[in-house]
Short mmCIF file of C-alpha atoms in Angstrom, two decimals:
data_model
loop_
_atom_site.label_atom_id
_atom_site.label_comp_id
_atom_site.label_asym_id
_atom_site.label_seq_id
_atom_site.Cartn_x
_atom_site.Cartn_y
_atom_site.Cartn_z
CA MET A 392 -0.11 0.38 -0.42
CA TYR A 393 2.56 2.54 0.79
CA LEU A 394 6.56 2.28 1.08
CA VAL A 395 7.47 1.45 4.48
CA VAL A 396 10.85 0.85 5.98
CA PRO A 397 9.59 -1.18 9.26
CA GLY A 398 10.99 -0.02 12.24
CA LYS A 399 12.84 3.43 10.54
CA MET A 400 9.69 5.63 12.09
CA LYS A 401 7.61 5.99 15.17
CA VAL A 402 3.70 6.72 14.71
CA LEU A 403 2.03 8.31 17.54
CA ILE A 404 -1.79 8.96 18.38
CA PHE A 405 -1.86 11.30 20.51
CA ASN A 406 -6.32 10.76 22.14
CA GLY A 407 -6.88 14.33 23.31
CA ALA A 408 -10.39 12.97 24.98
CA VAL A 409 -10.83 12.41 28.69
CA GLU A 410 -13.79 9.03 27.66
CA ARG A 411 -12.62 6.68 29.63
CA THR A 412 -15.48 4.03 27.17
CA GLU A 413 -14.01 1.36 24.93
CA ASN A 414 -17.04 1.95 22.23
CA SER A 415 -16.24 5.99 22.54
CA THR A 416 -15.38 7.01 18.74
CA ALA A 417 -11.56 8.68 19.99
CA LYS A 418 -10.61 4.98 21.30
CA GLN A 419 -12.77 3.61 18.14
CA LEU A 420 -10.15 6.33 15.83
CA SER A 421 -7.43 5.20 18.01
CA ARG A 422 -7.14 1.17 17.51
CA TYR A 423 -7.84 2.24 13.21
CA LEU A 424 -5.43 3.68 12.99
CA GLU A 425 -3.19 1.82 15.65
CA THR A 426 -4.26 -0.83 13.55
CA VAL A 427 -3.36 0.31 10.07
CA LEU A 428 0.07 1.90 11.73
CA VAL A 429 1.35 -1.68 12.82
CA LYS A 430 0.33 -3.76 9.91
CA LEU A 431 2.26 -1.07 7.67
CA GLY A 432 5.16 -1.98 9.74
CA VAL A 433 5.41 1.11 11.96
CA GLU A 434 5.95 1.66 15.28
CA THR A 435 3.70 2.77 16.73
CA ARG A 436 1.95 3.77 20.08
CA VAL A 437 -1.02 5.52 21.52
CA PHE A 438 -0.66 7.94 23.98
CA ASP A 439 -4.78 8.33 25.52
CA ILE A 440 -5.07 10.86 27.71
CA SER A 441 -7.81 9.56 30.45
CA ASP A 442 -3.68 6.94 31.13
CA TYR A 443 -1.46 9.28 32.31
CA ASP A 444 -1.98 11.68 35.29
CA ILE A 445 -1.09 15.05 33.66
CA PRO A 446 -1.56 17.68 36.53
CA VAL A 447 -2.83 21.32 35.18
CA PHE A 448 -0.21 23.02 33.67
CA GLU A 449 2.22 25.92 36.06
CA VAL A 450 4.97 28.13 36.24
CA PRO A 451 7.09 26.97 38.29
CA MET A 452 6.24 23.37 38.99
CA THR A 453 9.09 21.67 40.99
CA PRO A 454 9.61 19.46 41.05
CA VAL A 455 8.16 18.97 37.47
CA PRO A 456 6.19 15.83 37.61
CA GLU A 457 7.24 12.23 36.44
CA SER A 458 3.86 11.58 34.21
CA VAL A 459 4.85 14.99 32.69
CA ILE A 460 8.44 13.33 31.91
CA GLN A 461 7.58 10.91 30.69
CA MET A 462 5.04 12.51 28.65
CA ASN A 463 7.17 14.62 27.48
CA GLN A 464 9.85 11.73 26.14
CA ILE A 465 7.39 9.56 24.67
CA PHE A 466 5.84 12.40 21.97
CA ARG A 467 9.54 13.46 22.03
CA GLU A 468 10.67 10.14 20.97
CA ALA A 469 7.91 10.38 17.47
CA ASP A 470 8.77 10.90 14.48
CA VAL A 471 5.26 11.71 12.91
CA HIS A 472 2.06 12.19 15.39
CA ILE A 473 -1.81 11.91 15.09
CA TRP A 474 -3.45 14.23 17.12
CA LEU A 475 -7.46 12.62 18.24
CA SER A 476 -10.01 15.00 20.06
CA PRO A 477 -13.74 16.03 20.20
CA LEU A 478 -14.64 19.98 19.58
CA TYR A 479 -15.03 21.26 22.79
CA HIS A 480 -16.42 24.50 22.45
CA GLY A 481 -14.96 25.37 19.48
CA GLY A 482 -11.74 23.82 20.00
CA MET A 483 -9.70 20.90 21.04
CA THR A 484 -10.13 19.58 25.08
CA GLY A 485 -8.80 21.62 27.59
CA ALA A 486 -6.90 18.49 29.17
CA MET A 487 -5.27 18.05 25.22
CA LYS A 488 -4.03 21.58 25.22
CA ASN A 489 -3.01 21.04 29.57
CA CYS A 490 -1.06 18.42 28.20
CA LEU A 491 0.40 20.40 25.15
CA ASP A 492 1.55 23.48 27.22
CA TRP A 493 3.89 21.35 29.17
CA MET A 494 5.88 20.59 26.26
CA GLU A 495 7.45 23.79 28.07
CA TYR A 496 9.12 21.52 30.05
CA SER A 497 10.95 20.59 27.14
CA SER A 498 11.86 24.56 26.33
CA LYS A 499 15.83 24.59 26.72
CA GLU A 500 16.21 21.22 24.82
CA SER A 501 18.98 21.80 22.53
CA VAL A 502 16.00 20.54 19.98
CA PRO A 503 12.70 22.21 22.24
CA TYR A 504 9.22 21.48 21.85
CA LEU A 505 7.72 19.55 18.97
CA SER A 506 10.78 21.64 17.32
CA GLY A 507 10.37 19.70 12.95
CA LYS A 508 8.05 16.67 14.24
CA VAL A 509 5.38 16.68 10.93
CA LEU A 510 1.46 15.93 12.66
CA GLY A 511 -1.31 15.20 11.09
CA LEU A 512 -4.60 16.47 12.76
CA VAL A 513 -8.99 14.68 12.81
CA CYS A 514 -10.94 16.62 15.36
CA TRP A 515 -15.41 15.16 15.24
CA ALA A 516 -18.25 17.47 15.81
CA HIS A 517 -21.88 15.88 16.37
CA GLY A 518 -22.54 19.29 13.74
CA VAL A 519 -20.47 20.41 10.65
CA GLN A 520 -18.03 22.17 13.05
CA ALA A 521 -15.25 19.90 13.58
CA ILE A 522 -12.75 22.31 11.13
CA GLN A 523 -12.64 24.30 14.36
CA GLY A 524 -10.49 22.73 16.94
CA ILE A 525 -7.99 21.36 13.67
CA THR A 526 -7.75 25.56 13.66
CA ALA A 527 -6.83 25.70 17.50
CA MET A 528 -4.62 22.51 17.58
CA ASP A 529 -3.26 23.69 14.48
CA ALA A 530 -2.58 27.08 16.56
CA VAL A 531 -0.28 24.73 19.33
CA ALA A 532 0.78 22.57 16.79
CA ARG A 533 3.18 25.28 15.14
CA ALA A 534 3.60 27.66 18.42
CA LEU A 535 5.86 24.26 19.16
CA ARG A 536 7.57 24.57 16.14
CA ALA A 537 6.19 21.07 14.31
CA TRP A 538 4.55 20.82 10.65
CA THR A 539 1.17 19.67 10.00
CA ALA A 540 0.20 17.63 7.01
CA PRO A 541 -2.08 19.10 4.41
CA LEU A 542 -4.51 17.16 4.48
CA SER A 543 -6.05 17.57 8.29
CA ILE A 544 -9.61 15.38 8.60
CA PRO A 545 -12.88 17.36 9.99
CA ILE A 546 -15.27 14.52 11.18
CA GLN A 547 -18.97 15.25 11.56
CA ARG A 548 -19.35 12.42 13.95
CA ALA A 549 -23.06 11.04 12.24
CA GLU A 550 -21.88 10.51 9.28
CA LEU A 551 -17.97 8.48 10.42
CA TYR A 552 -20.44 5.17 11.19
CA ASP A 553 -21.93 2.56 8.83
CA ASP A 554 -24.57 0.43 9.48
CA ARG A 555 -22.99 -1.22 11.26
CA GLY A 556 -20.10 0.92 13.09
CA ASN A 557 -17.67 0.24 11.21
CA ILE A 558 -15.42 3.66 10.70
CA CYS A 559 -17.19 3.93 6.91
CA GLN A 560 -15.59 3.55 3.65
CA LYS A 561 -15.38 7.31 3.16
CA TYR A 562 -13.42 7.68 6.41
CA LYS A 563 -11.25 5.16 5.98
CA GLU A 564 -9.92 6.22 2.68
CA ARG A 565 -9.56 9.77 4.52
CA PHE A 566 -7.51 8.09 7.09
CA ASP A 567 -5.71 6.09 4.26
CA LEU A 568 -4.30 9.26 2.43
CA LEU A 569 -4.10 11.10 5.59
CA ILE A 570 -0.91 8.02 6.63
CA GLN A 571 0.29 8.16 2.98
CA LEU A 572 1.02 11.38 3.06
CA LEU A 573 2.44 11.49 6.32
CA LEU A 574 4.29 8.81 6.33
CA VAL A 575 5.62 9.33 2.48
CA GLY A 576 4.40 12.43 1.74
CA PRO A 577 2.43 13.95 -1.54
CA LYS A 578 5.26 12.18 -4.17
CA GLY A 579 4.46 8.80 -2.49
CA THR A 580 8.78 9.10 -1.85
CA GLU A 581 9.66 8.06 1.47
CA GLN A 582 10.48 11.01 4.32
CA LYS A 583 14.00 11.33 5.04
CA GLU A 584 15.37 11.30 8.56
#
């Protein structure tokens, strides 16, 4: 399907939703994307915000909580990120934004924040305003010195699933295209390290 060398690239799926149920949209999207990426031979990790104890961002906070140190390491080790969030009052979830604020912990590193990382953005809403969440995530990604893919996926929640409750073909095709852009670029050539 795509030209990917196994083990060469690390992808992080960042689930910014705070839902804990296994059938939530966030969990289903995370599982679907993880399955596709693993089949492609890509090292994949899901960072589900509800599984980490990330405190409210505070400056200065000493000592820095271990969960924040671990989160920074996970985010900075990945080459590519896919960020997932439901639309909450015109943007991403507050918990997701709070987590990303903690990237400030890396500000003194030789390559701070998410410098040079490539991100895919996905947001869903019950109406047609999911692009607002994409716009909010894009602004934060740029502030963290990351590059966003030229394709994002705003989802109208009512259209996401087929009659059997699976992700519909239309969105599977969009996810495939996003993955192609993130992993191999727009011309079908592998991204350089």
